[in-house]
mmCIF file of C-alpha atoms and ligand atoms in Angstrom:
data_model
loop_
_atom_site.group_PDB
_atom_site.id
_atom_site.type_symbol
_atom_site.label_atom_id
_atom_site.label_comp_id
_atom_site.label_asym_id
_atom_site.label_seq_id
_atom_site.Cartn_x
_atom_site.Cartn_y
_atom_site.Cartn_z
ATOM 1 C CA MET A 103 138.879 -116.784 -46.091
ATOM 2 C CA ALA A 104 137.751 -119.624 -48.237
ATOM 3 C CA LYS A 105 135.449 -121.132 -45.751
ATOM 4 C CA LYS A 106 133.453 -117.898 -45.519
ATOM 5 C CA ARG A 107 129.802 -118.126 -46.754
ATOM 6 C CA PRO A 108 129.149 -117.211 -50.365
ATOM 7 C CA VAL A 109 127.379 -114.199 -51.199
ATOM 8 C CA PRO A 110 123.830 -115.414 -52.093
ATOM 9 C CA VAL A 111 122.882 -113.117 -54.994
ATOM 10 C CA PRO A 112 125.347 -112.413 -57.916
ATOM 11 C CA ALA A 113 125.634 -108.969 -59.257
ATOM 12 C CA ASP A 114 123.165 -107.752 -61.871
ATOM 13 C CA PRO A 115 124.445 -109.351 -64.931
ATOM 14 C CA ILE A 116 126.583 -107.234 -67.225
ATOM 15 C CA ALA A 117 127.274 -108.876 -70.630
ATOM 16 C CA GLY A 118 130.860 -109.569 -71.695
ATOM 17 C CA LEU A 119 132.649 -109.524 -68.328
ATOM 18 C CA VAL A 120 136.015 -111.375 -67.794
ATOM 19 C CA ASP A 121 137.818 -112.322 -64.704
ATOM 20 C CA ALA A 122 141.535 -111.974 -65.444
ATOM 21 C CA HIS A 123 142.918 -113.497 -62.240
ATOM 22 C CA THR A 124 141.152 -115.806 -59.898
ATOM 23 C CA HIS A 125 141.819 -118.880 -57.845
ATOM 24 C CA LEU A 126 139.040 -121.270 -58.556
ATOM 25 C CA ALA A 127 140.589 -124.276 -56.810
ATOM 26 C CA SER A 128 141.005 -122.148 -53.506
ATOM 27 C CA THR A 129 137.681 -120.636 -53.538
ATOM 28 C CA GLY A 130 135.920 -123.599 -51.968
ATOM 29 C CA GLY A 131 133.085 -125.418 -53.618
ATOM 30 C CA ASP A 132 132.642 -126.934 -56.887
ATOM 31 C CA VAL A 133 134.570 -125.447 -59.772
ATOM 32 C CA ASP A 134 131.709 -125.919 -62.321
ATOM 33 C CA GLU A 135 129.295 -124.350 -59.969
ATOM 34 C CA LEU A 136 131.564 -121.227 -59.558
ATOM 35 C CA VAL A 137 131.760 -120.929 -63.342
ATOM 36 C CA ALA A 138 128.031 -121.337 -63.677
ATOM 37 C CA ARG A 139 127.346 -118.537 -61.108
ATOM 38 C CA ALA A 140 129.929 -116.307 -63.032
ATOM 39 C CA VAL A 141 128.202 -116.943 -66.356
ATOM 40 C CA ASP A 142 124.877 -115.914 -64.737
ATOM 41 C CA ALA A 143 126.459 -112.781 -63.749
ATOM 42 C CA GLY A 144 127.765 -112.150 -67.333
ATOM 43 C CA VAL A 145 131.133 -113.441 -67.007
ATOM 44 C CA GLU A 146 132.543 -114.915 -70.404
ATOM 45 C CA ARG A 147 136.011 -115.908 -69.655
ATOM 46 C CA ILE A 148 138.028 -116.587 -66.454
ATOM 47 C CA CYS A 149 141.850 -116.920 -66.074
ATOM 48 C CA THR A 150 142.460 -119.286 -62.906
ATOM 49 C CA VAL A 151 145.759 -119.298 -61.230
ATOM 50 C CA GLY A 152 147.626 -121.882 -59.163
ATOM 51 C CA ASP A 153 150.157 -120.624 -56.654
ATOM 52 C CA GLY A 154 151.991 -123.791 -56.151
ATOM 53 C CA LEU A 155 152.614 -126.814 -58.327
ATOM 54 C CA ASP A 156 149.614 -128.861 -57.124
ATOM 55 C CA GLU A 157 147.389 -125.749 -57.667
ATOM 56 C CA ALA A 158 148.741 -125.217 -60.969
ATOM 57 C CA GLU A 159 147.730 -128.675 -61.946
ATOM 58 C CA LEU A 160 144.275 -128.104 -60.805
ATOM 59 C CA ALA A 161 144.154 -124.728 -62.709
ATOM 60 C CA LEU A 162 145.262 -126.308 -65.808
ATOM 61 C CA ARG A 163 142.712 -129.229 -65.470
ATOM 62 C CA ALA A 164 139.899 -126.728 -64.811
ATOM 63 C CA ALA A 165 140.988 -124.976 -67.923
ATOM 64 C CA GLN A 166 141.079 -128.114 -69.958
ATOM 65 C CA ASP A 167 137.653 -129.131 -68.722
ATOM 66 C CA ASN A 168 135.901 -125.873 -69.197
ATOM 67 C CA ASP A 169 135.737 -123.782 -72.444
ATOM 68 C CA ARG A 170 135.427 -120.479 -70.528
ATOM 69 C CA VAL A 171 138.425 -121.181 -68.147
ATOM 70 C CA TYR A 172 142.011 -120.645 -69.045
ATOM 71 C CA ALA A 173 145.066 -121.174 -66.643
ATOM 72 C CA ALA A 174 148.087 -119.416 -65.543
ATOM 73 C CA CYS A 175 150.836 -121.554 -64.026
ATOM 74 C CA ALA A 176 153.794 -120.696 -61.843
ATOM 75 C CA ILE A 177 155.144 -120.929 -58.180
ATOM 76 C CA HIS A 178 154.099 -117.915 -56.073
ATOM 77 C CA PRO A 179 156.919 -115.625 -54.858
ATOM 78 C CA THR A 180 156.151 -116.470 -51.219
ATOM 79 C CA ARG A 181 156.706 -120.181 -52.131
ATOM 80 C CA ALA A 182 159.727 -119.406 -54.510
ATOM 81 C CA ALA A 183 161.689 -121.972 -52.496
ATOM 82 C CA GLU A 184 159.620 -124.735 -53.978
ATOM 83 C CA LEU A 185 160.784 -124.052 -57.433
ATOM 84 C CA ASP A 186 163.085 -127.007 -57.602
ATOM 85 C CA ASP A 187 164.340 -128.885 -60.649
ATOM 86 C CA ALA A 188 161.191 -131.182 -60.785
ATOM 87 C CA ALA A 189 158.880 -128.125 -60.492
ATOM 88 C CA ARG A 190 160.854 -126.400 -63.326
ATOM 89 C CA GLU A 191 160.426 -129.413 -65.547
ATOM 90 C CA ARG A 192 156.723 -129.715 -64.948
ATOM 91 C CA LEU A 193 156.094 -125.964 -65.465
ATOM 92 C CA GLY A 194 157.962 -126.160 -68.722
ATOM 93 C CA GLU A 195 155.590 -129.040 -69.659
ATOM 94 C CA MET A 196 152.613 -126.828 -68.465
ATOM 95 C CA ALA A 197 153.750 -123.740 -70.559
ATOM 96 C CA ARG A 198 153.520 -125.878 -73.607
ATOM 97 C CA ASP A 199 149.808 -126.427 -73.079
ATOM 98 C CA PRO A 200 147.602 -124.289 -75.086
ATOM 99 C CA ARG A 201 145.160 -123.974 -72.180
ATOM 100 C CA CYS A 202 148.011 -122.330 -69.998
ATOM 101 C CA VAL A 203 147.780 -118.792 -71.281
ATOM 102 C CA ALA A 204 150.088 -117.142 -68.758
ATOM 103 C CA ILE A 205 153.100 -117.726 -66.536
ATOM 104 C CA GLY A 206 152.090 -116.471 -63.058
ATOM 105 C CA GLU A 207 151.697 -115.481 -60.512
ATOM 106 C CA THR A 208 155.400 -114.797 -60.045
ATOM 107 C CA GLY A 209 156.842 -111.584 -58.812
ATOM 108 C CA ILE A 210 158.037 -109.985 -55.633
ATOM 109 C CA ASP A 211 156.375 -109.985 -52.116
ATOM 110 C CA THR A 212 158.302 -108.284 -49.412
ATOM 111 C CA TYR A 213 155.334 -108.025 -47.029
ATOM 112 C CA TRP A 214 156.023 -111.398 -45.466
ATOM 113 C CA ILE A 215 159.826 -110.886 -45.388
ATOM 114 C CA THR A 216 159.103 -107.817 -43.016
ATOM 115 C CA HIS A 217 156.068 -109.446 -41.017
ATOM 116 C CA ASP A 218 156.934 -113.118 -40.746
ATOM 117 C CA PRO A 219 159.926 -114.332 -42.664
ATOM 118 C CA GLU A 220 159.171 -118.100 -41.994
ATOM 119 C CA ARG A 221 156.100 -117.793 -44.239
ATOM 120 C CA THR A 222 157.875 -116.740 -47.427
ATOM 121 C CA ALA A 223 161.127 -117.008 -49.383
ATOM 122 C CA PRO A 224 164.182 -114.501 -49.060
ATOM 123 C CA LEU A 225 164.202 -111.820 -51.518
ATOM 124 C CA GLU A 226 167.120 -113.194 -53.601
ATOM 125 C CA VAL A 227 165.214 -116.527 -53.971
ATOM 126 C CA GLN A 228 162.119 -114.713 -54.985
ATOM 127 C CA GLU A 229 164.240 -112.652 -57.683
ATOM 128 C CA GLU A 230 165.971 -115.931 -59.050
ATOM 129 C CA ALA A 231 162.437 -117.454 -59.406
ATOM 130 C CA LEU A 232 160.925 -114.395 -61.050
ATOM 131 C CA ARG A 233 163.972 -114.500 -63.604
ATOM 132 C CA TRP A 234 163.264 -118.137 -64.235
ATOM 133 C CA HIS A 235 159.504 -117.553 -64.903
ATOM 134 C CA ILE A 236 160.104 -114.476 -67.151
ATOM 135 C CA ASP A 237 162.517 -116.673 -69.309
ATOM 136 C CA LEU A 238 159.691 -119.307 -69.417
ATOM 137 C CA ALA A 239 157.175 -116.789 -70.540
ATOM 138 C CA VAL A 240 159.534 -115.338 -73.210
ATOM 139 C CA GLU A 241 160.533 -118.993 -74.411
ATOM 140 C CA HIS A 242 156.809 -119.937 -74.936
ATOM 141 C CA GLY A 243 155.501 -116.536 -75.962
ATOM 142 C CA LYS A 244 152.937 -116.470 -72.969
ATOM 143 C CA ALA A 245 151.895 -113.432 -70.881
ATOM 144 C CA LEU A 246 153.779 -112.857 -67.776
ATOM 145 C CA MET A 247 151.466 -112.433 -64.712
ATOM 146 C CA ILE A 248 153.095 -110.565 -61.862
ATOM 147 C CA HIS A 249 152.267 -110.466 -58.144
ATOM 148 C CA ASN A 250 153.621 -107.630 -56.398
ATOM 149 C CA ARG A 251 153.281 -106.793 -52.611
ATOM 150 C CA GLU A 252 155.404 -103.972 -51.342
ATOM 151 C CA GLY A 253 157.992 -104.936 -53.919
ATOM 152 C CA ASP A 254 157.783 -101.799 -56.391
ATOM 153 C CA ALA A 255 161.434 -100.886 -56.596
ATOM 154 C CA ASP A 256 162.914 -104.543 -56.995
ATOM 155 C CA LEU A 257 160.142 -105.502 -59.379
ATOM 156 C CA MET A 258 160.447 -102.527 -61.679
ATOM 157 C CA ARG A 259 164.216 -102.988 -61.638
ATOM 158 C CA ILE A 260 164.205 -106.698 -62.612
ATOM 159 C CA LEU A 261 161.387 -106.239 -65.233
ATOM 160 C CA ALA A 262 163.459 -103.447 -66.929
ATOM 161 C CA ASP A 263 166.596 -105.652 -67.127
ATOM 162 C CA ALA A 264 165.119 -108.956 -67.949
ATOM 163 C CA PRO A 265 164.045 -110.126 -71.313
ATOM 164 C CA ARG A 266 160.586 -108.863 -72.241
ATOM 165 C CA PRO A 267 157.770 -111.288 -72.541
ATOM 166 C CA ARG A 268 155.027 -110.718 -75.218
ATOM 167 C CA GLU A 269 152.734 -109.134 -72.530
ATOM 168 C CA VAL A 270 153.322 -108.141 -68.848
ATOM 169 C CA MET A 271 150.264 -107.947 -66.600
ATOM 170 C CA LEU A 272 150.509 -106.550 -63.052
ATOM 171 C CA HIS A 273 147.890 -108.447 -61.248
ATOM 172 C CA CYS A 274 145.934 -106.904 -58.352
ATOM 173 C CA PHE A 275 147.439 -103.521 -59.167
ATOM 174 C CA SER A 276 148.015 -101.844 -55.671
ATOM 175 C CA SER A 277 150.998 -99.570 -56.178
ATOM 176 C CA PRO A 278 151.143 -95.701 -56.035
ATOM 177 C CA VAL A 279 150.094 -93.674 -59.170
ATOM 178 C CA ASP A 280 153.837 -92.749 -60.050
ATOM 179 C CA VAL A 281 154.382 -96.673 -60.474
ATOM 180 C CA ALA A 282 151.178 -96.857 -62.539
ATOM 181 C CA ARG A 283 152.612 -93.982 -64.813
ATOM 182 C CA GLU A 284 155.916 -95.742 -65.228
ATOM 183 C CA ALA A 285 154.145 -99.319 -65.798
ATOM 184 C CA ILE A 286 152.013 -97.722 -68.386
ATOM 185 C CA GLY A 287 154.932 -95.996 -70.117
ATOM 186 C CA ARG A 288 156.646 -99.397 -70.457
ATOM 187 C CA GLY A 289 153.408 -101.022 -71.972
ATOM 188 C CA TYR A 290 152.459 -103.168 -69.152
ATOM 189 C CA VAL A 291 148.770 -104.043 -68.428
ATOM 190 C CA LEU A 292 147.269 -102.982 -65.029
ATOM 191 C CA SER A 293 144.830 -105.382 -63.593
ATOM 192 C CA PHE A 294 142.489 -104.153 -60.869
ATOM 193 C CA ALA A 295 140.956 -106.172 -58.084
ATOM 194 C CA GLY A 296 138.263 -105.586 -55.411
ATOM 195 C CA ASN A 297 140.500 -103.230 -53.609
ATOM 196 C CA VAL A 298 139.855 -100.574 -56.179
ATOM 197 C CA THR A 299 136.426 -100.279 -54.631
ATOM 198 C CA PHE A 300 137.613 -99.534 -51.194
ATOM 199 C CA LYS A 301 136.699 -96.013 -50.116
ATOM 200 C CA ARG A 302 140.156 -95.015 -49.089
ATOM 201 C CA ASN A 303 141.944 -96.257 -52.322
ATOM 202 C CA VAL A 304 141.593 -93.158 -54.213
ATOM 203 C CA GLY A 305 145.007 -93.478 -55.823
ATOM 204 C CA LEU A 306 144.005 -96.912 -57.330
ATOM 205 C CA ARG A 307 140.822 -95.368 -59.019
ATOM 206 C CA GLU A 308 143.209 -92.697 -60.331
ATOM 207 C CA ALA A 309 145.513 -95.242 -61.665
ATOM 208 C CA ALA A 310 142.460 -97.007 -63.365
ATOM 209 C CA ALA A 311 141.488 -93.853 -64.999
ATOM 210 C CA LEU A 312 145.170 -93.263 -66.352
ATOM 211 C CA ALA A 313 145.518 -96.768 -68.004
ATOM 212 C CA PRO A 314 144.788 -96.463 -71.600
ATOM 213 C CA ALA A 315 142.429 -98.941 -73.481
ATOM 214 C CA GLY A 316 144.379 -102.079 -73.900
ATOM 215 C CA GLN A 317 146.504 -101.663 -70.818
ATOM 216 C CA LEU A 318 143.676 -102.349 -68.392
ATOM 217 C CA LEU A 319 142.130 -105.618 -66.963
ATOM 218 C CA ILE A 320 139.858 -106.448 -64.123
ATOM 219 C CA GLU A 321 140.070 -109.488 -61.803
ATOM 220 C CA THR A 322 138.591 -110.819 -58.551
ATOM 221 C CA ASP A 323 141.694 -112.617 -57.233
ATOM 222 C CA ALA A 324 139.039 -114.703 -55.351
ATOM 223 C CA PRO A 325 138.881 -115.780 -52.690
ATOM 224 C CA TYR A 326 140.551 -112.703 -51.633
ATOM 225 C CA MET A 327 139.960 -108.962 -52.172
ATOM 226 C CA THR A 328 136.113 -109.159 -51.936
ATOM 227 C CA PRO A 329 134.712 -105.858 -53.493
ATOM 228 C CA GLU A 330 132.469 -103.406 -51.749
ATOM 229 C CA PRO A 331 129.647 -103.896 -50.751
ATOM 230 C CA PHE A 332 130.469 -107.456 -49.808
ATOM 231 C CA ARG A 333 133.826 -107.121 -47.935
ATOM 232 C CA GLY A 334 134.146 -109.830 -45.370
ATOM 233 C CA ALA A 335 132.276 -112.404 -47.551
ATOM 234 C CA ARG A 336 133.848 -114.904 -49.762
ATOM 235 C CA ASN A 337 134.985 -113.556 -53.136
ATOM 236 C CA GLU A 338 134.172 -115.424 -56.377
ATOM 237 C CA PRO A 339 134.223 -114.555 -60.115
ATOM 238 C CA ALA A 340 130.391 -113.882 -59.974
ATOM 239 C CA LEU A 341 131.247 -110.714 -58.003
ATOM 240 C CA ILE A 342 133.464 -109.138 -60.731
ATOM 241 C CA GLY A 343 130.675 -106.731 -61.799
ATOM 242 C CA HIS A 344 131.122 -104.561 -58.571
ATOM 243 C CA THR A 345 134.680 -103.884 -59.494
ATOM 244 C CA ALA A 346 133.831 -103.412 -63.212
ATOM 245 C CA ARG A 347 131.188 -100.632 -62.171
ATOM 246 C CA VAL A 348 133.789 -98.819 -60.037
ATOM 247 C CA VAL A 349 136.456 -98.918 -62.605
ATOM 248 C CA ALA A 350 134.115 -97.882 -65.407
ATOM 249 C CA GLU A 351 132.882 -94.979 -63.190
ATOM 250 C CA ALA A 352 136.608 -94.035 -62.527
ATOM 251 C CA ARG A 353 137.207 -93.838 -66.294
ATOM 252 C CA GLY A 354 134.049 -91.891 -67.075
ATOM 253 C CA MET A 355 132.614 -94.773 -69.313
ATOM 254 C CA GLY A 356 129.624 -97.198 -69.148
ATOM 255 C CA VAL A 357 130.015 -100.445 -67.589
ATOM 256 C CA GLU A 358 129.027 -102.372 -70.894
ATOM 257 C CA GLU A 359 131.532 -100.327 -72.695
ATOM 258 C CA LEU A 360 134.175 -101.167 -70.114
ATOM 259 C CA ALA A 361 133.374 -104.916 -70.369
ATOM 260 C CA ALA A 362 133.812 -104.895 -74.081
ATOM 261 C CA GLU A 363 137.175 -103.020 -73.856
ATOM 262 C CA VAL A 364 138.535 -105.092 -71.195
ATOM 263 C CA GLY A 365 137.233 -108.375 -72.973
ATOM 264 C CA GLU A 366 139.295 -107.343 -76.065
ATOM 265 C CA THR A 367 142.431 -106.961 -73.808
ATOM 266 C CA PHE A 368 141.810 -110.185 -72.168
ATOM 267 C CA GLY A 369 141.967 -111.853 -75.644
ATOM 268 C CA ARG A 370 145.144 -110.197 -76.701
ATOM 269 C CA VAL A 371 147.153 -110.536 -73.436
ATOM 270 C CA PHE A 372 146.259 -114.184 -73.187
ATOM 271 C CA GLY A 373 146.760 -114.872 -76.993
ATOM 272 C CA LEU A 374 143.154 -116.120 -77.644
HETATM 273 ZN ZN1 ZN B 574 148.816 -112.150 -56.110
HETATM 274 ZN ZN1 ZN B 575 146.212 -114.373 -56.923
#
């Protein structure tokens, strides 16, 4: 996916946008150029994520080098077996860095357990890694950034009985509306990605309408999850405006108003 051609023209600029979850180092191309294209589209702040230790280092470096970029650091659930003692020690150091604003993405991913167990970690290893990351977020007062793919029941169970981080953000929210209701009731923040723009995902737009102000974020999850009308092209932070428009419409508000609301939530969740 990262090798796909970039979309030539960014969305019409919308002032004050944020991208709450993206993978700058995996998108391909120069990080500064990706950020510059995002800025041209109105994006003010970006949280970039590493899904392994090397990628987390790159995310942190991008955040240290660029005022508009912040980092989230963790080992992705499908790679949970990589969370050895050395990784735990290094992630502990990263969590102390002021440019690391979230611990993530961590969580539960049962999709690959079902489809190709070689490509992922067993559920108990994922659970142990998730609990370790939760403790790290609590210890350092950072937001917890959750990845969830077909893991609703296990995820909600673990989050309910683990210590509570300052903020819990469910990145690329893709669960049914009843899970959205439960998550909102618990005070979690739902972050919507490009799949909220897909025609068939009526339930995601319903969930986006349900989330109160302060419990909603938007993200690209680039290079994945490219929004309509660019599905199939490479995703990047400059395309967040398409998702913003769809979410604003679902919430019955203007897109500038949505950008302002979501910008405020971004600042609070990431402690800026
Ligand atoms: Zn994810
Ligand atoms: Zn991601």
